[in-house]
Amino acid sequence: MRIDKYLWCTRYYKTRNLASTAVKKGQIKVNGTVVKPSREVYPMDQIVLRKDQIDHQLTVLDIPESRVGAKLVDIYRKDTTPKEAFEHNELLQFAKTHYRKKGLGRPTKKDRRDMDDYLDESE
């Protein structure tokens, strides 16, 4: 089975077109090499998938006939992604929302003065 179809069948991407685009961008590696969307996947292949700033590590256990339900995905792959990758992503999300909430626009004059005072204190 093609790598783009496999990623779509195991529900890593919502559409096959999204999976194919991710492979073309070089976000997918099979056994340590960047591949094309037409690359065949076989059982026991190691896949590294970069999605949402997380490097998911997978081992192919079996090849599905077609797209499978969410409960059956574990039959066809083994997820060996370390927990540190998910913790790092949580820290990034927390850091983004720490100072300004999304959608508040440009900093006000008071915000700018507060930032300048903070930077002056650190020097």
mmCIF file with all atom_site columns, C-alpha atoms in Angstrom:
data_model
loop_
_atom_site.group_PDB
_atom_site.id
_atom_site.type_symbol
_atom_site.label_atom_id
_atom_site.label_alt_id
_atom_site.label_comp_id
_atom_site.label_asym_id
_atom_site.label_entity_id
_atom_site.label_seq_id
_atom_site.pdbx_PDB_ins_code
_atom_site.Cartn_x
_atom_site.Cartn_y
_atom_site.Cartn_z
_atom_site.occupancy
_atom_site.B_iso_or_equiv
_atom_site.pdbx_formal_charge
_atom_site.auth_seq_id
_atom_site.auth_comp_id
_atom_site.auth_asym_id
_atom_site.auth_atom_id
_atom_site.pdbx_PDB_model_num
ATOM 1   C CA . MET A 1 1   ? 0.000   0.000  0.000  1.00 0.00 ? 1   MET A CA 1
ATOM 2   C CA . ARG A 1 2   ? 1.182   3.533  -0.749 1.00 0.00 ? 2   ARG A CA 1
ATOM 3   C CA . ILE A 1 3   ? 2.374   5.630  2.200  1.00 0.00 ? 3   ILE A CA 1
ATOM 4   C CA . ASP A 1 4   ? -0.178  8.386  1.609  1.00 0.00 ? 4   ASP A CA 1
ATOM 5   C CA . LYS A 1 5   ? -3.011  5.883  1.473  1.00 0.00 ? 5   LYS A CA 1
ATOM 6   C CA . TYR A 1 6   ? -1.737  4.116  4.603  1.00 0.00 ? 6   TYR A CA 1
ATOM 7   C CA . LEU A 1 7   ? -1.655  7.362  6.592  1.00 0.00 ? 7   LEU A CA 1
ATOM 8   C CA . TRP A 1 8   ? -5.172  8.155  5.421  1.00 0.00 ? 8   TRP A CA 1
ATOM 9   C CA . CYS A 1 9   ? -6.436  4.642  6.226  1.00 0.00 ? 9   CYS A CA 1
ATOM 10  C CA . THR A 1 10  ? -4.996  4.775  9.746  1.00 0.00 ? 10  THR A CA 1
ATOM 11  C CA . ARG A 1 11  ? -6.621  8.171  10.339 1.00 0.00 ? 11  ARG A CA 1
ATOM 12  C CA . TYR A 1 12  ? -3.558  10.368 10.667 1.00 0.00 ? 12  TYR A CA 1
ATOM 13  C CA . TYR A 1 13  ? -4.954  12.638 7.946  1.00 0.00 ? 13  TYR A CA 1
ATOM 14  C CA . LYS A 1 14  ? -8.566  13.479 7.190  1.00 0.00 ? 14  LYS A CA 1
ATOM 15  C CA . THR A 1 15  ? -8.157  13.249 3.409  1.00 0.00 ? 15  THR A CA 1
ATOM 16  C CA . ARG A 1 16  ? -5.765  11.414 1.181  1.00 0.00 ? 16  ARG A CA 1
ATOM 17  C CA . ASN A 1 17  ? -4.856  14.697 -0.484 1.00 0.00 ? 17  ASN A CA 1
ATOM 18  C CA . LEU A 1 18  ? -3.642  16.100 2.872  1.00 0.00 ? 18  LEU A CA 1
ATOM 19  C CA . ALA A 1 19  ? -1.570  12.968 3.439  1.00 0.00 ? 19  ALA A CA 1
ATOM 20  C CA . SER A 1 20  ? -0.043  13.191 -0.032 1.00 0.00 ? 20  SER A CA 1
ATOM 21  C CA . THR A 1 21  ? 0.800   16.876 0.469  1.00 0.00 ? 21  THR A CA 1
ATOM 22  C CA . ALA A 1 22  ? 2.501   16.139 3.798  1.00 0.00 ? 22  ALA A CA 1
ATOM 23  C CA . VAL A 1 23  ? 4.622   13.433 2.181  1.00 0.00 ? 23  VAL A CA 1
ATOM 24  C CA . LYS A 1 24  ? 5.603   15.779 -0.660 1.00 0.00 ? 24  LYS A CA 1
ATOM 25  C CA . LYS A 1 25  ? 6.686   18.429 1.867  1.00 0.00 ? 25  LYS A CA 1
ATOM 26  C CA . GLY A 1 26  ? 9.069   15.937 3.483  1.00 0.00 ? 26  GLY A CA 1
ATOM 27  C CA . GLN A 1 27  ? 7.199   15.598 6.770  1.00 0.00 ? 27  GLN A CA 1
ATOM 28  C CA . ILE A 1 28  ? 7.134   11.802 6.507  1.00 0.00 ? 28  ILE A CA 1
ATOM 29  C CA . LYS A 1 29  ? 10.133  9.472  6.790  1.00 0.00 ? 29  LYS A CA 1
ATOM 30  C CA . VAL A 1 30  ? 10.068  5.725  6.304  1.00 0.00 ? 30  VAL A CA 1
ATOM 31  C CA . ASN A 1 31  ? 12.999  3.839  7.844  1.00 0.00 ? 31  ASN A CA 1
ATOM 32  C CA . GLY A 1 32  ? 14.887  7.125  8.204  1.00 0.00 ? 32  GLY A CA 1
ATOM 33  C CA . THR A 1 33  ? 14.565  8.377  4.609  1.00 0.00 ? 33  THR A CA 1
ATOM 34  C CA . VAL A 1 34  ? 12.279  11.039 3.164  1.00 0.00 ? 34  VAL A CA 1
ATOM 35  C CA . VAL A 1 35  ? 9.934   9.382  0.678  1.00 0.00 ? 35  VAL A CA 1
ATOM 36  C CA . LYS A 1 36  ? 7.520   10.136 -2.143 1.00 0.00 ? 36  LYS A CA 1
ATOM 37  C CA . PRO A 1 37  ? 3.752   9.543  -1.850 1.00 0.00 ? 37  PRO A CA 1
ATOM 38  C CA . SER A 1 38  ? 3.998   6.456  -4.068 1.00 0.00 ? 38  SER A CA 1
ATOM 39  C CA . ARG A 1 39  ? 6.411   4.667  -1.691 1.00 0.00 ? 39  ARG A CA 1
ATOM 40  C CA . GLU A 1 40  ? 5.099   1.242  -0.713 1.00 0.00 ? 40  GLU A CA 1
ATOM 41  C CA . VAL A 1 41  ? 4.727   0.470  3.000  1.00 0.00 ? 41  VAL A CA 1
ATOM 42  C CA . TYR A 1 42  ? 5.301   -3.008 4.383  1.00 0.00 ? 42  TYR A CA 1
ATOM 43  C CA . PRO A 1 43  ? 4.825   -4.533 7.849  1.00 0.00 ? 43  PRO A CA 1
ATOM 44  C CA . MET A 1 44  ? 7.588   -3.657 10.347 1.00 0.00 ? 44  MET A CA 1
ATOM 45  C CA . ASP A 1 45  ? 8.474   -0.384 8.563  1.00 0.00 ? 45  ASP A CA 1
ATOM 46  C CA . GLN A 1 46  ? 9.321   2.510  10.897 1.00 0.00 ? 46  GLN A CA 1
ATOM 47  C CA . ILE A 1 47  ? 7.483   5.743  10.048 1.00 0.00 ? 47  ILE A CA 1
ATOM 48  C CA . VAL A 1 48  ? 8.319   9.162  11.533 1.00 0.00 ? 48  VAL A CA 1
ATOM 49  C CA . LEU A 1 49  ? 5.485   11.615 10.960 1.00 0.00 ? 49  LEU A CA 1
ATOM 50  C CA . ARG A 1 50  ? 5.755   15.337 11.791 1.00 0.00 ? 50  ARG A CA 1
ATOM 51  C CA . LYS A 1 51  ? 2.314   16.728 12.542 1.00 0.00 ? 51  LYS A CA 1
ATOM 52  C CA . ASP A 1 52  ? 1.355   19.668 14.781 1.00 0.00 ? 52  ASP A CA 1
ATOM 53  C CA . GLN A 1 53  ? 5.015   20.128 15.860 1.00 0.00 ? 53  GLN A CA 1
ATOM 54  C CA . ILE A 1 54  ? 5.158   16.553 17.172 1.00 0.00 ? 54  ILE A CA 1
ATOM 55  C CA . ASP A 1 55  ? 7.286   13.786 15.680 1.00 0.00 ? 55  ASP A CA 1
ATOM 56  C CA . HIS A 1 56  ? 4.996   10.752 15.808 1.00 0.00 ? 56  HIS A CA 1
ATOM 57  C CA . GLN A 1 57  ? 6.880   7.459  15.582 1.00 0.00 ? 57  GLN A CA 1
ATOM 58  C CA . LEU A 1 58  ? 4.972   4.474  14.201 1.00 0.00 ? 58  LEU A CA 1
ATOM 59  C CA . THR A 1 59  ? 5.648   0.851  13.426 1.00 0.00 ? 59  THR A CA 1
ATOM 60  C CA . VAL A 1 60  ? 3.516   -0.708 10.696 1.00 0.00 ? 60  VAL A CA 1
ATOM 61  C CA . LEU A 1 61  ? 1.994   -3.953 12.000 1.00 0.00 ? 61  LEU A CA 1
ATOM 62  C CA . ASP A 1 62  ? -0.365  -4.798 9.150  1.00 0.00 ? 62  ASP A CA 1
ATOM 63  C CA . ILE A 1 63  ? -1.808  -3.275 5.981  1.00 0.00 ? 63  ILE A CA 1
ATOM 64  C CA . PRO A 1 64  ? -5.545  -2.397 6.065  1.00 0.00 ? 64  PRO A CA 1
ATOM 65  C CA . GLU A 1 65  ? -7.802  -3.115 3.103  1.00 0.00 ? 65  GLU A CA 1
ATOM 66  C CA . SER A 1 66  ? -9.407  0.334  3.323  1.00 0.00 ? 66  SER A CA 1
ATOM 67  C CA . ARG A 1 67  ? -9.953  3.164  5.837  1.00 0.00 ? 67  ARG A CA 1
ATOM 68  C CA . VAL A 1 68  ? -10.576 1.722  9.290  1.00 0.00 ? 68  VAL A CA 1
ATOM 69  C CA . GLY A 1 69  ? -12.576 2.911  12.264 1.00 0.00 ? 69  GLY A CA 1
ATOM 70  C CA . ALA A 1 70  ? -10.845 4.766  15.088 1.00 0.00 ? 70  ALA A CA 1
ATOM 71  C CA . LYS A 1 71  ? -11.163 1.792  17.439 1.00 0.00 ? 71  LYS A CA 1
ATOM 72  C CA . LEU A 1 72  ? -9.421  -0.549 14.980 1.00 0.00 ? 72  LEU A CA 1
ATOM 73  C CA . VAL A 1 73  ? -6.403  1.633  14.191 1.00 0.00 ? 73  VAL A CA 1
ATOM 74  C CA . ASP A 1 74  ? -4.204  -0.066 16.827 1.00 0.00 ? 74  ASP A CA 1
ATOM 75  C CA . ILE A 1 75  ? -4.412  -3.340 14.899 1.00 0.00 ? 75  ILE A CA 1
ATOM 76  C CA . TYR A 1 76  ? -2.506  -1.825 11.985 1.00 0.00 ? 76  TYR A CA 1
ATOM 77  C CA . ARG A 1 77  ? 0.122   0.324  13.724 1.00 0.00 ? 77  ARG A CA 1
ATOM 78  C CA . LYS A 1 78  ? 2.055   0.611  16.966 1.00 0.00 ? 78  LYS A CA 1
ATOM 79  C CA . ASP A 1 79  ? 2.585   4.168  18.220 1.00 0.00 ? 79  ASP A CA 1
ATOM 80  C CA . THR A 1 80  ? 6.037   4.509  19.837 1.00 0.00 ? 80  THR A CA 1
ATOM 81  C CA . THR A 1 81  ? 6.003   8.292  20.225 1.00 0.00 ? 81  THR A CA 1
ATOM 82  C CA . PRO A 1 82  ? 7.797   9.308  23.455 1.00 0.00 ? 82  PRO A CA 1
ATOM 83  C CA . LYS A 1 83  ? 5.732   11.190 26.040 1.00 0.00 ? 83  LYS A CA 1
ATOM 84  C CA . GLU A 1 84  ? 8.291   14.012 26.079 1.00 0.00 ? 84  GLU A CA 1
ATOM 85  C CA . ALA A 1 85  ? 7.134   15.061 22.596 1.00 0.00 ? 85  ALA A CA 1
ATOM 86  C CA . PHE A 1 86  ? 3.593   15.660 23.832 1.00 0.00 ? 86  PHE A CA 1
ATOM 87  C CA . GLU A 1 87  ? 4.806   17.444 26.985 1.00 0.00 ? 87  GLU A CA 1
ATOM 88  C CA . HIS A 1 88  ? 6.975   19.751 24.890 1.00 0.00 ? 88  HIS A CA 1
ATOM 89  C CA . ASN A 1 89  ? 3.950   20.619 22.737 1.00 0.00 ? 89  ASN A CA 1
ATOM 90  C CA . GLU A 1 90  ? 1.911   21.462 25.846 1.00 0.00 ? 90  GLU A CA 1
ATOM 91  C CA . LEU A 1 91  ? 4.657   23.823 27.020 1.00 0.00 ? 91  LEU A CA 1
ATOM 92  C CA . LEU A 1 92  ? 4.690   25.541 23.634 1.00 0.00 ? 92  LEU A CA 1
ATOM 93  C CA . GLN A 1 93  ? 0.923   26.049 23.761 1.00 0.00 ? 93  GLN A CA 1
ATOM 94  C CA . PHE A 1 94  ? 1.160   27.449 27.286 1.00 0.00 ? 94  PHE A CA 1
ATOM 95  C CA . ALA A 1 95  ? 3.959   29.850 26.311 1.00 0.00 ? 95  ALA A CA 1
ATOM 96  C CA . LYS A 1 96  ? 1.970   31.189 23.356 1.00 0.00 ? 96  LYS A CA 1
ATOM 97  C CA . THR A 1 97  ? -1.045  32.123 25.466 1.00 0.00 ? 97  THR A CA 1
ATOM 98  C CA . HIS A 1 98  ? 0.901   33.398 28.479 1.00 0.00 ? 98  HIS A CA 1
ATOM 99  C CA . TYR A 1 99  ? 1.197   37.085 27.626 1.00 0.00 ? 99  TYR A CA 1
ATOM 100 C CA . ARG A 1 100 ? -1.591  37.929 25.205 1.00 0.00 ? 100 ARG A CA 1
ATOM 101 C CA . LYS A 1 101 ? -4.761  36.101 24.412 1.00 0.00 ? 101 LYS A CA 1
ATOM 102 C CA . LYS A 1 102 ? -5.376  35.273 20.784 1.00 0.00 ? 102 LYS A CA 1
ATOM 103 C CA . GLY A 1 103 ? -7.324  37.902 18.875 1.00 0.00 ? 103 GLY A CA 1
ATOM 104 C CA . LEU A 1 104 ? -6.502  40.906 21.067 1.00 0.00 ? 104 LEU A CA 1
ATOM 105 C CA . GLY A 1 105 ? -4.598  42.638 18.291 1.00 0.00 ? 105 GLY A CA 1
ATOM 106 C CA . ARG A 1 106 ? -1.615  44.927 18.650 1.00 0.00 ? 106 ARG A CA 1
ATOM 107 C CA . PRO A 1 107 ? -0.214  45.835 22.067 1.00 0.00 ? 107 PRO A CA 1
ATOM 108 C CA . THR A 1 108 ? -1.540  49.071 23.522 1.00 0.00 ? 108 THR A CA 1
ATOM 109 C CA . LYS A 1 109 ? 0.709   51.927 24.595 1.00 0.00 ? 109 LYS A CA 1
ATOM 110 C CA . LYS A 1 110 ? 0.464   50.712 28.202 1.00 0.00 ? 110 LYS A CA 1
ATOM 111 C CA . ASP A 1 111 ? 1.403   47.167 27.148 1.00 0.00 ? 111 ASP A CA 1
ATOM 112 C CA . ARG A 1 112 ? 4.400   48.536 25.289 1.00 0.00 ? 112 ARG A CA 1
ATOM 113 C CA . ARG A 1 113 ? 5.558   50.533 28.309 1.00 0.00 ? 113 ARG A CA 1
ATOM 114 C CA . ASP A 1 114 ? 5.173   47.460 30.526 1.00 0.00 ? 114 ASP A CA 1
ATOM 115 C CA . MET A 1 115 ? 7.295   45.445 28.106 1.00 0.00 ? 115 MET A CA 1
ATOM 116 C CA . ASP A 1 116 ? 9.977   48.149 28.010 1.00 0.00 ? 116 ASP A CA 1
ATOM 117 C CA . ASP A 1 117 ? 10.040  48.321 31.835 1.00 0.00 ? 117 ASP A CA 1
ATOM 118 C CA . TYR A 1 118 ? 10.394  44.546 32.025 1.00 0.00 ? 118 TYR A CA 1
ATOM 119 C CA . LEU A 1 119 ? 13.273  44.518 29.546 1.00 0.00 ? 119 LEU A CA 1
ATOM 120 C CA . ASP A 1 120 ? 15.019  47.368 31.384 1.00 0.00 ? 120 ASP A CA 1
ATOM 121 C CA . GLU A 1 121 ? 14.792  45.448 34.675 1.00 0.00 ? 121 GLU A CA 1
ATOM 122 C CA . SER A 1 122 ? 16.439  42.369 33.186 1.00 0.00 ? 122 SER A CA 1
ATOM 123 C CA . GLU A 1 123 ? 19.469  44.353 32.002 1.00 0.00 ? 123 GLU A CA 1
#
